[in-house]
Amino acid sequence: MTSELIIDAQPKEVSIAVLEDKKLVELQKEARDVSFTVGSIYAGKVKKLMPGLNAAFIDIGYKKDAFLHYLDLGPQFNSVDKFYKQALADKKKFPQISKTQMDADIDKDGSITDVLKVGQEILVQVAKEPISTKGPRLTSELSFAGRFLVLIPFNNKVSVSQKITSKEERARLRQLIQSIKPKNFGVIVRTVAEGKKVAELDSELKVLVKRWEDNLPKIQKNKLPVLVYEETARIVALLRDVFNPSFQEIHVNDKDIYNQVKDYITLIAPDKKDIVKMYSGELPIFDNFAVTKQIKALFGKTVTFRNGAYLIIEHTEALHVVDVNSGNRTKAQQQGQENNAWEVNSAAAEEIARQLRLRDMGGIIVIDFIDMTDGEHRSKLVAKMQELMANDRAKHNILPLSKFGLMQITRQRVRPEMEINTTETCPTCFGKGEIKPSILFTDSLQHKISYLVNKLNVKKFTLHVHPYIAAFINQGFLSLKWKWKWRYTMSMKIIPNQSLAFLEYHFYDQNKEEIDLKQEIELK
């Protein structure tokens, strides 16, 4: 299996697509001004205690107060709180964690009112981003994640990933980390650390400790709420989690992000630094790598996957529901009902596992497979789903098929589900239902070009249109494109853009800034 990463940086958001054997399996979109991401650390203030929920609401600057449950305080909360108060007491000198005397763990069955009070200042970390109407969910068990290790201040334990099955390797890693870690820091050894040398692990451990030392002093200098540590840029954070030797190419269309990614790959895998490539083609980067078409096909309510079979995916407040349908299959009568059901369900399992990652669906997922009476087929389907989801980074649990043919899956949710509307609003009537004659569309474009050249004095620009319109403008020896060029003596490029609706268009100047010539201006 070969993997590729495609990064599309736009002025307002960055989109990240992961392709496996050219198939889209993960898609992340993040606004460039986003905050309150998982892993960011804040100094906040307790706004309200909820003894009935055994939880508190914390002000960290979000429009809704963040939620902190007693069980998320962590056993070492007393030590964290003591350290925080020491730091505020002497603002000329920041305390060293290695010299701090650790306090006893809090009672795991205790009450939130025993530990916190309204107005108290507290160090917290975002465990879940704001989802729907809810604010962020917090934890006071601080951690700094790296590629091989996770550093946990105020903890002396060394834990090794359960996915490392070799007893000798687990013992080696535990002993190695125990010998190099600083006092009062705990470490979780991640699966990718298997087989790594001490120099690599020691180097990353020092980087993680430096993050603590460089960022925590901010609590002494700012008024609450304070962003103490901001999680690594989303692109780098995703790379940290998904990067593996199977990555063949990483394509980026933004110079700054290209440099970030190049520096990170050079740090973690110097021999792979040349796979990072700057994309400078004329087509939008997602169009060039066939990502846009896959997004349009995969994010609707109905998803077709093989020989006419399809899924219906519904999202409610409580859970996600997936219905498997065989559609019109010509082989159905030849194979028999049972074999046909098994073939459709087997193919559906592959697409569902892909959809869970792609949409980042979390919470409870209920799948209504086609009924099968053969017990062996039912067992094989569960085993196949477990195998297909083995590489899913989100924690999940798969239950066997019920007697009604339903499979229940719970999947960890730390970010809002990816939702993309694949329907298109008509760009010429703006949803009103009436449009000008479409045959006059190119005449309208010509008027816009005339206005650009003669009134705005723009001589060099790019016109993005739907691929069908681009083909029409470019067809023939005496194409419309050349007629416009000869008439207006300007430099113009026609770019087919798959993300646009049929009669939608956008003009861009030579600096790639959009020139606003939308038709609604004419309609007013």
Coordinates of C-alpha atoms in Angstrom, one line a residue:
M1 CA 0.0 0.0 0.0
T2 CA 1.3 3.5 -0.9
S3 CA 0.1 6.6 0.9
E4 CA 0.1 10.2 -0.3
L5 CA -0.7 13.4 1.6
I6 CA -2.3 16.4 -0.3
I7 CA -2.4 19.7 1.5
D8 CA -4.6 22.5 0.0
A9 CA -3.9 25.8 1.8
Q10 CA -6.5 28.5 1.1
P11 CA -6.7 32.0 2.7
K12 CA -9.4 31.0 5.2
E13 CA -8.8 27.2 5.7
V14 CA -6.4 24.4 5.2
S15 CA -7.6 21.0 3.9
I16 CA -5.6 17.8 4.3
A17 CA -6.3 14.7 2.3
V18 CA -4.8 11.3 2.9
L19 CA -4.8 8.9 -0.1
E20 CA -4.1 5.2 0.2
D21 CA -3.5 3.6 -3.2
K22 CA -5.1 6.7 -4.8
K23 CA -8.3 6.3 -2.6
L24 CA -9.3 9.1 -0.3
V25 CA -9.4 7.7 3.3
E26 CA -9.0 10.8 5.5
L27 CA -10.0 14.4 5.1
Q28 CA -9.3 17.2 7.5
K29 CA -10.5 20.8 7.1
E30 CA -9.4 23.5 9.6
A31 CA -10.0 27.2 9.6
R32 CA -6.8 29.1 9.8
D33 CA -8.0 31.2 12.8
V34 CA -9.2 28.1 14.7
S35 CA -8.4 27.7 18.4
F36 CA -9.4 25.4 21.2
T37 CA -7.8 22.4 19.4
V38 CA -7.1 19.1 21.1
G39 CA -3.8 19.2 23.1
S40 CA -3.8 23.0 23.7
I41 CA -3.1 24.0 27.3
Y42 CA -4.9 26.9 29.1
A43 CA -4.8 28.6 32.5
G44 CA -8.5 29.1 33.2
K45 CA -10.9 30.0 36.0
V46 CA -13.6 27.8 37.6
K47 CA -16.9 29.5 36.8
K48 CA -19.4 27.0 38.2
L49 CA -19.5 23.7 40.2
M50 CA -22.0 21.0 39.4
P51 CA -22.0 18.5 42.3
G52 CA -24.8 16.5 40.7
L53 CA -22.6 15.8 37.6
N54 CA -19.4 15.8 39.8
A55 CA -18.0 18.3 37.3
A56 CA -17.1 22.0 36.9
F57 CA -17.4 24.5 34.1
I58 CA -14.2 26.4 33.3
D59 CA -13.7 29.7 31.5
I60 CA -10.8 29.3 29.0
G61 CA -12.0 32.1 26.7
Y62 CA -14.5 30.1 24.5
K63 CA -18.0 31.4 24.0
K64 CA -19.3 28.5 26.2
D65 CA -17.6 27.4 29.4
A66 CA -15.6 24.2 29.0
F67 CA -16.5 21.0 30.8
L68 CA -14.2 19.3 33.3
H69 CA -15.3 16.1 35.1
Y70 CA -13.8 15.0 38.4
L71 CA -12.4 11.8 36.8
D72 CA -10.5 14.0 34.3
L73 CA -8.7 15.9 37.0
G74 CA -6.2 13.1 37.1
P75 CA -4.7 11.4 40.2
Q76 CA -1.9 14.0 40.5
F77 CA -4.2 17.1 40.5
N78 CA -2.9 18.2 43.9
S79 CA 0.6 18.3 42.6
V80 CA -0.4 20.2 39.5
D81 CA -2.4 22.7 41.6
K82 CA 0.5 23.2 44.1
F83 CA 3.0 23.8 41.3
Y84 CA 0.7 26.4 39.6
K85 CA 0.3 28.3 42.9
Q86 CA 4.1 28.3 43.4
A87 CA 4.6 29.7 40.0
L88 CA 2.1 32.6 40.6
A89 CA 3.6 33.3 44.1
D90 CA 7.1 34.1 42.8
K91 CA 6.9 35.7 39.3
K92 CA 10.6 36.3 39.2
K93 CA 11.5 32.7 39.2
F94 CA 9.7 29.8 37.6
P95 CA 9.8 26.6 39.7
Q96 CA 11.4 23.4 38.4
I97 CA 9.2 20.4 38.3
S98 CA 12.1 18.1 39.1
K99 CA 12.6 19.8 42.5
T100 CA 8.8 19.9 43.3
Q101 CA 7.7 17.6 46.1
M102 CA 4.8 15.5 44.8
D103 CA 1.6 15.5 46.8
A104 CA -0.6 12.4 47.4
D105 CA -3.1 11.4 44.7
I106 CA -6.7 12.6 45.0
D107 CA -9.4 10.1 46.0
K108 CA -10.7 8.5 42.8
D109 CA -14.2 8.4 44.4
G110 CA -14.1 11.9 45.7
S111 CA -16.3 14.9 44.9
I112 CA -15.5 17.9 42.7
T113 CA -16.4 20.2 45.6
D114 CA -13.6 18.7 47.7
V115 CA -11.0 19.8 45.2
L116 CA -12.2 22.9 43.4
K117 CA -14.0 26.1 44.3
V118 CA -15.6 28.9 42.2
G119 CA -13.0 31.5 41.1
Q120 CA -10.1 29.1 41.5
E121 CA -7.4 29.3 38.8
I122 CA -6.5 26.0 37.2
L123 CA -4.3 24.4 34.5
V124 CA -6.3 22.4 31.9
Q125 CA -5.8 20.8 28.5
V126 CA -8.4 20.4 25.7
A127 CA -9.4 16.8 25.4
K128 CA -12.3 17.3 23.0
E129 CA -12.9 20.2 20.6
P130 CA -16.3 22.0 20.8
I131 CA -18.9 19.8 19.2
S132 CA -22.4 20.9 18.2
T133 CA -23.8 23.1 21.0
K134 CA -21.2 21.9 23.6
G135 CA -18.1 23.7 24.7
P136 CA -14.6 22.0 24.8
R137 CA -14.1 19.1 27.2
L138 CA -11.0 19.4 29.4
T139 CA -8.6 17.4 31.4
S140 CA -6.0 18.4 34.1
E141 CA -3.8 15.4 33.2
L142 CA -1.4 17.5 31.0
S143 CA 0.6 15.8 28.2
F144 CA 2.8 16.6 25.3
A145 CA 2.6 14.2 22.4
G146 CA 5.5 13.4 20.1
R147 CA 5.9 10.9 17.4
F148 CA 7.5 8.2 19.6
L149 CA 6.6 9.3 23.1
V150 CA 4.0 11.2 25.1
L151 CA 5.4 13.2 28.0
I152 CA 3.2 13.5 31.2
P153 CA 4.3 16.0 33.8
F154 CA 3.7 15.2 37.5
N155 CA 3.9 11.4 36.9
N156 CA 6.7 9.0 37.3
K157 CA 5.3 6.0 35.5
V158 CA 6.6 4.6 32.2
S159 CA 4.0 2.8 30.1
V160 CA 4.5 1.0 26.8
S161 CA 1.8 0.6 24.1
Q162 CA -0.1 -2.6 24.2
K163 CA 0.3 -3.0 20.5
I164 CA 4.0 -3.8 21.0
T165 CA 3.6 -7.5 21.7
S166 CA 7.3 -8.6 22.2
K167 CA 8.0 -8.9 25.9
E168 CA 11.7 -8.3 25.3
E169 CA 11.1 -5.1 23.3
R170 CA 8.6 -3.8 25.9
A171 CA 11.1 -4.5 28.7
R172 CA 13.9 -2.8 26.7
L173 CA 11.9 0.3 26.0
R174 CA 10.7 0.6 29.6
Q175 CA 14.2 0.3 31.0
L176 CA 15.6 2.6 28.4
I177 CA 13.1 5.4 29.1
Q178 CA 13.3 4.9 32.8
S179 CA 17.0 5.6 32.6
I180 CA 16.8 8.8 30.6
K181 CA 13.6 10.6 31.7
P182 CA 13.7 13.5 34.1
K183 CA 12.3 13.2 37.6
N184 CA 8.6 13.8 38.0
F185 CA 7.9 13.2 34.4
G186 CA 6.0 10.2 33.2
V187 CA 6.2 8.8 29.6
I188 CA 4.0 6.7 27.4
V189 CA 5.9 4.9 24.7
R190 CA 3.9 4.8 21.4
T191 CA 3.8 1.9 19.0
V192 CA 6.0 3.5 16.4
A193 CA 8.9 3.6 18.9
E194 CA 9.3 -0.2 18.5
G195 CA 12.9 -0.9 17.5
K196 CA 14.1 2.7 17.8
K197 CA 17.5 3.5 19.2
V198 CA 18.1 5.4 22.4
A199 CA 19.5 8.4 20.5
E200 CA 16.2 9.0 18.7
L201 CA 14.1 8.5 21.8
D202 CA 16.3 10.7 23.9
S203 CA 16.3 13.4 21.3
E204 CA 12.5 13.5 21.2
L205 CA 12.2 13.4 25.0
K206 CA 14.4 16.5 25.2
V207 CA 12.2 18.3 22.7
L208 CA 9.0 17.5 24.7
V209 CA 10.6 18.6 28.0
K210 CA 11.7 21.8 26.3
R211 CA 8.1 22.5 25.2
W212 CA 7.1 22.3 28.9
E213 CA 10.0 24.6 30.0
D214 CA 9.4 27.2 27.1
N215 CA 5.6 27.5 27.4
L216 CA 4.6 27.1 31.1
P217 CA 6.2 30.4 32.3
K218 CA 3.4 32.2 30.3
I219 CA 1.1 31.7 33.2
Q220 CA 3.1 34.3 35.2
K221 CA 2.8 37.0 32.6
N222 CA -0.7 37.1 31.3
K223 CA -4.2 37.7 32.6
L224 CA -6.7 34.8 32.6
P225 CA -7.7 33.0 30.5
V226 CA -4.2 32.3 29.1
L227 CA -3.3 30.1 26.2
V228 CA -0.2 28.4 27.7
Y229 CA 0.7 26.0 24.9
E230 CA -0.8 25.7 21.5
E231 CA -0.8 22.3 19.9
T232 CA 1.4 21.9 16.9
A233 CA 0.0 23.1 13.5
R234 CA -2.7 20.7 12.4
I235 CA -0.7 19.6 9.4
V236 CA 2.3 18.6 11.5
A237 CA 0.1 17.1 14.1
L238 CA -1.6 14.9 11.5
L239 CA 1.8 13.9 10.1
R240 CA 2.9 13.0 13.6
D241 CA 0.1 10.5 13.8
V242 CA -0.2 9.1 10.3
F243 CA 3.3 9.2 8.9
N244 CA 4.8 5.8 8.1
P245 CA 7.4 4.3 5.7
S246 CA 4.6 3.7 3.1
F247 CA 4.3 7.5 2.4
Q248 CA 5.5 8.1 -1.1
E249 CA 4.7 11.8 -1.7
I250 CA 3.5 14.8 0.2
H251 CA 2.2 17.6 -2.0
V252 CA 1.7 21.2 -0.7
N253 CA 0.5 24.3 -2.5
D254 CA 1.6 26.9 0.1
K255 CA 5.3 27.9 0.6
D256 CA 5.1 28.4 4.4
I257 CA 3.3 25.1 5.0
Y258 CA 5.7 23.4 2.7
N259 CA 8.6 24.6 4.8
Q260 CA 6.9 23.5 8.0
V261 CA 6.3 20.0 6.6
K262 CA 9.8 19.8 5.1
D263 CA 11.4 20.7 8.4
Y264 CA 9.3 18.2 10.4
I265 CA 10.0 15.3 7.9
T266 CA 13.7 16.2 8.0
L267 CA 13.6 16.0 11.8
I268 CA 11.7 12.6 12.1
A269 CA 12.8 10.9 8.9
P270 CA 15.8 12.6 7.2
D271 CA 15.9 9.9 4.5
K272 CA 12.3 10.8 3.5
K273 CA 12.7 14.6 3.2
D274 CA 12.6 14.5 -0.6
I275 CA 9.1 13.2 -0.7
V276 CA 7.8 16.7 0.3
K277 CA 7.0 18.5 -3.0
M278 CA 5.9 22.0 -3.7
Y279 CA 2.9 22.0 -6.0
S280 CA 2.8 24.9 -8.5
G281 CA 0.4 23.6 -11.2
E282 CA -2.4 25.7 -12.7
L283 CA -5.2 23.3 -11.7
P284 CA -6.4 23.4 -8.1
I285 CA -4.3 20.9 -6.2
F286 CA -7.3 18.7 -5.2
D287 CA -8.5 18.6 -8.8
N288 CA -5.0 17.6 -10.0
F289 CA -4.9 14.6 -7.6
A290 CA -8.6 13.6 -8.2
V291 CA -9.5 14.5 -4.6
T292 CA -12.4 16.8 -5.4
K293 CA -14.3 14.2 -7.4
Q294 CA -13.9 11.7 -4.6
I295 CA -15.2 14.2 -2.1
K296 CA -18.3 14.9 -4.2
A297 CA -18.9 11.1 -4.5
L298 CA -18.3 10.1 -0.9
F299 CA -19.9 12.8 1.3
G300 CA -23.5 12.6 0.3
K301 CA -26.3 10.9 2.1
T302 CA -26.1 8.0 -0.5
V303 CA -22.8 6.4 -1.2
T304 CA -22.5 3.8 -4.1
F305 CA -19.7 1.3 -3.6
R306 CA -19.9 -1.8 -5.9
N307 CA -22.1 -3.2 -8.7
G308 CA -25.0 -0.9 -7.9
A309 CA -25.0 -1.6 -4.1
Y310 CA -25.1 1.5 -1.9
L311 CA -25.2 2.9 1.6
I312 CA -27.6 5.3 3.2
I313 CA -25.9 7.3 6.0
E314 CA -28.0 9.3 8.4
H315 CA -26.8 11.4 11.4
T316 CA -29.0 12.0 14.4
E317 CA -28.1 13.8 17.7
A318 CA -27.7 10.4 19.5
L319 CA -26.1 8.2 16.9
H320 CA -25.2 7.5 13.2
V321 CA -27.2 5.0 11.2
V322 CA -25.9 3.2 8.1
D323 CA -28.3 1.1 5.9
V324 CA -26.8 -1.4 3.5
N325 CA -28.7 -1.9 0.2
S326 CA -27.9 -4.3 -2.6
G327 CA -29.5 -2.2 -5.3
N328 CA -29.9 -3.7 -8.8
R329 CA -27.5 -6.6 -9.0
T330 CA -27.5 -8.8 -12.1
K331 CA -25.7 -11.6 -10.3
A332 CA -28.2 -11.9 -7.5
Q333 CA -30.4 -14.6 -9.0
Q334 CA -27.3 -16.7 -10.1
Q335 CA -25.6 -16.6 -6.7
G336 CA -28.6 -17.2 -4.4
Q337 CA -29.8 -14.9 -1.7
E338 CA -27.3 -15.9 1.0
N339 CA -24.2 -15.6 -1.1
N340 CA -25.4 -12.4 -2.6
A341 CA -26.0 -11.0 0.9
W342 CA -22.5 -12.0 2.0
E343 CA -20.9 -10.4 -1.1
V344 CA -22.7 -7.1 -0.6
N345 CA -22.1 -7.0 3.2
S346 CA -18.4 -7.8 2.7
A347 CA -18.0 -5.0 0.2
A348 CA -20.1 -2.7 2.4
A349 CA -17.8 -3.4 5.4
E350 CA -14.8 -2.1 3.4
E351 CA -16.7 1.1 2.4
I352 CA -18.1 1.7 6.0
A353 CA -14.6 1.4 7.5
R354 CA -13.4 4.0 5.0
Q355 CA -16.4 6.3 5.7
L356 CA -15.8 6.2 9.5
R357 CA -12.3 7.5 9.0
L358 CA -13.1 9.8 6.2
R359 CA -16.0 11.6 8.0
D360 CA -14.4 11.1 11.4
M361 CA -17.8 9.7 12.6
G362 CA -17.8 9.2 16.4
G363 CA -20.1 8.1 19.2
I364 CA -22.5 5.2 18.5
I365 CA -22.8 3.9 14.9
V366 CA -25.5 1.3 14.1
I367 CA -25.2 -0.6 10.8
D368 CA -28.1 -2.5 9.3
F369 CA -26.5 -5.1 7.1
I370 CA -28.5 -7.3 4.7
D371 CA -29.8 -10.4 6.6
M372 CA -27.7 -13.5 6.6
T373 CA -28.8 -16.9 8.0
D374 CA -25.4 -18.6 7.8
G375 CA -23.6 -18.3 11.1
E376 CA -20.2 -18.6 9.5
H377 CA -20.9 -15.6 7.2
R378 CA -22.1 -13.6 10.3
S379 CA -18.8 -14.4 12.2
K380 CA -16.7 -13.7 9.1
L381 CA -18.4 -10.3 8.7
V382 CA -17.5 -9.2 12.3
A383 CA -14.0 -10.5 11.9
K384 CA -13.6 -8.6 8.6
M385 CA -14.9 -5.4 10.1
Q386 CA -12.4 -5.8 13.0
E387 CA -9.6 -6.3 10.5
L388 CA -10.6 -3.3 8.3
M389 CA -10.7 -1.0 11.4
A390 CA -7.4 -2.3 12.8
N391 CA -5.5 0.7 11.4
D392 CA -8.1 3.3 12.6
R393 CA -6.3 5.6 15.1
A394 CA -9.5 6.4 16.9
K395 CA -10.4 4.1 19.8
H396 CA -13.3 1.8 18.9
N397 CA -15.3 -1.2 19.9
I398 CA -17.2 -3.5 17.6
L399 CA -20.1 -5.7 18.9
P400 CA -21.2 -8.9 17.1
L401 CA -24.3 -8.9 14.9
S402 CA -27.6 -8.9 16.7
K403 CA -30.3 -11.3 15.8
F404 CA -31.8 -8.5 13.7
G405 CA -28.6 -8.2 11.6
L406 CA -27.5 -5.0 13.3
M407 CA -23.9 -4.2 14.1
Q408 CA -23.1 -1.6 16.8
I409 CA -19.8 0.2 16.8
T410 CA -18.6 2.8 19.3
R411 CA -15.8 5.1 18.0
Q412 CA -13.9 7.8 19.9
R413 CA -15.0 11.4 19.0
V414 CA -12.6 14.2 19.8
R415 CA -13.5 16.6 16.9
P416 CA -16.7 17.5 15.2
E417 CA -17.8 15.1 12.4
M418 CA -16.7 16.1 8.9
E419 CA -19.8 17.3 7.1
I420 CA -19.6 18.4 3.4
N421 CA -22.7 19.4 1.5
T422 CA -22.3 17.8 -1.9
T423 CA -25.4 19.6 -3.4
E424 CA -24.8 22.8 -5.3
T425 CA -26.8 26.0 -5.2
C426 CA -27.5 27.4 -8.6
P427 CA -24.9 30.2 -9.1
T428 CA -27.0 32.1 -11.6
C429 CA -30.4 32.2 -9.8
F430 CA -29.0 31.8 -6.2
G431 CA -31.8 29.4 -5.4
K432 CA -34.7 31.5 -6.7
G433 CA -35.5 29.1 -9.5
E434 CA -35.3 31.4 -12.5
I435 CA -32.2 32.0 -14.5
K436 CA -31.2 33.9 -17.6
P437 CA -30.9 31.8 -20.8
S438 CA -27.9 29.5 -20.3
I439 CA -26.9 30.1 -24.0
L440 CA -26.1 33.7 -23.0
F441 CA -23.7 32.6 -20.3
T442 CA -20.5 33.1 -22.4
D443 CA -21.9 36.5 -23.5
S444 CA -22.1 37.5 -19.8
L445 CA -18.5 36.3 -19.3
Q446 CA -17.4 38.4 -22.2
H447 CA -19.0 41.5 -20.7
K448 CA -17.2 40.8 -17.4
I449 CA -13.9 40.5 -19.3
S450 CA -14.5 43.7 -21.1
Y451 CA -15.3 45.4 -17.8
L452 CA -12.1 44.0 -16.3
V453 CA -9.8 45.1 -19.2
N454 CA -11.4 48.4 -20.1
K455 CA -12.7 49.8 -16.8
L456 CA -10.5 48.2 -14.2
N457 CA -7.4 48.0 -16.4
V458 CA -6.7 44.4 -15.4
K459 CA -4.6 42.9 -18.2
K460 CA -3.5 39.6 -16.7
F461 CA -6.0 37.3 -14.9
T462 CA -7.2 33.8 -14.5
L463 CA -10.8 32.6 -15.0
H464 CA -11.9 29.5 -13.0
V465 CA -15.0 27.8 -14.5
H466 CA -16.7 24.3 -14.4
P467 CA -14.7 21.8 -16.6
Y468 CA -17.6 21.5 -19.1
I469 CA -17.6 25.3 -19.6
A470 CA -13.8 25.4 -19.9
A471 CA -14.0 22.7 -22.6
F472 CA -16.6 24.8 -24.5
I473 CA -14.6 28.0 -24.2
N474 CA -11.4 26.2 -25.4
Q475 CA -12.9 24.1 -28.2
G476 CA -11.9 24.6 -31.8
F477 CA -9.1 26.4 -33.6
L478 CA -10.9 29.8 -33.3
S479 CA -12.0 29.2 -29.8
L480 CA -13.8 31.7 -27.6
K481 CA -10.7 32.0 -25.6
W482 CA -8.6 33.2 -28.5
K483 CA -11.3 35.5 -29.8
W484 CA -11.4 37.2 -26.4
K485 CA -7.6 37.4 -26.3
W486 CA -7.4 39.0 -29.7
R487 CA -10.2 41.4 -29.0
Y488 CA -9.1 42.6 -25.6
T489 CA -5.3 42.1 -25.9
M490 CA -4.9 40.7 -22.5
S491 CA -3.2 37.6 -20.9
M492 CA -5.9 35.2 -19.7
K493 CA -5.8 31.6 -18.5
I494 CA -8.9 29.4 -18.3
I495 CA -8.7 26.9 -15.4
P496 CA -11.3 24.0 -15.2
N497 CA -12.2 23.7 -11.5
Q498 CA -14.2 20.7 -10.4
S499 CA -15.3 22.3 -7.1
L500 CA -17.4 24.8 -9.0
A501 CA -21.1 24.5 -9.9
F502 CA -22.0 24.3 -13.6
L503 CA -22.4 28.0 -14.3
E504 CA -20.2 29.3 -11.5
Y505 CA -17.1 31.4 -12.2
H506 CA -14.4 33.2 -10.4
F507 CA -11.8 35.8 -11.6
Y508 CA -8.3 36.0 -10.0
D509 CA -5.6 38.5 -10.6
Q510 CA -1.9 37.7 -11.1
N511 CA -1.4 37.6 -7.3
K512 CA -4.2 34.9 -7.0
E513 CA -6.5 37.4 -5.2
E514 CA -10.2 37.0 -6.3
I515 CA -11.7 39.9 -8.3
D516 CA -15.3 40.2 -7.2
L517 CA -17.5 40.3 -10.3
K518 CA -20.4 38.1 -9.1
Q519 CA -23.6 38.3 -11.0
E520 CA -25.7 39.2 -8.0
I521 CA -24.3 42.7 -8.3
E522 CA -26.0 43.0 -11.6
L523 CA -29.3 41.7 -10.2
K524 CA -29.6 44.4 -7.5

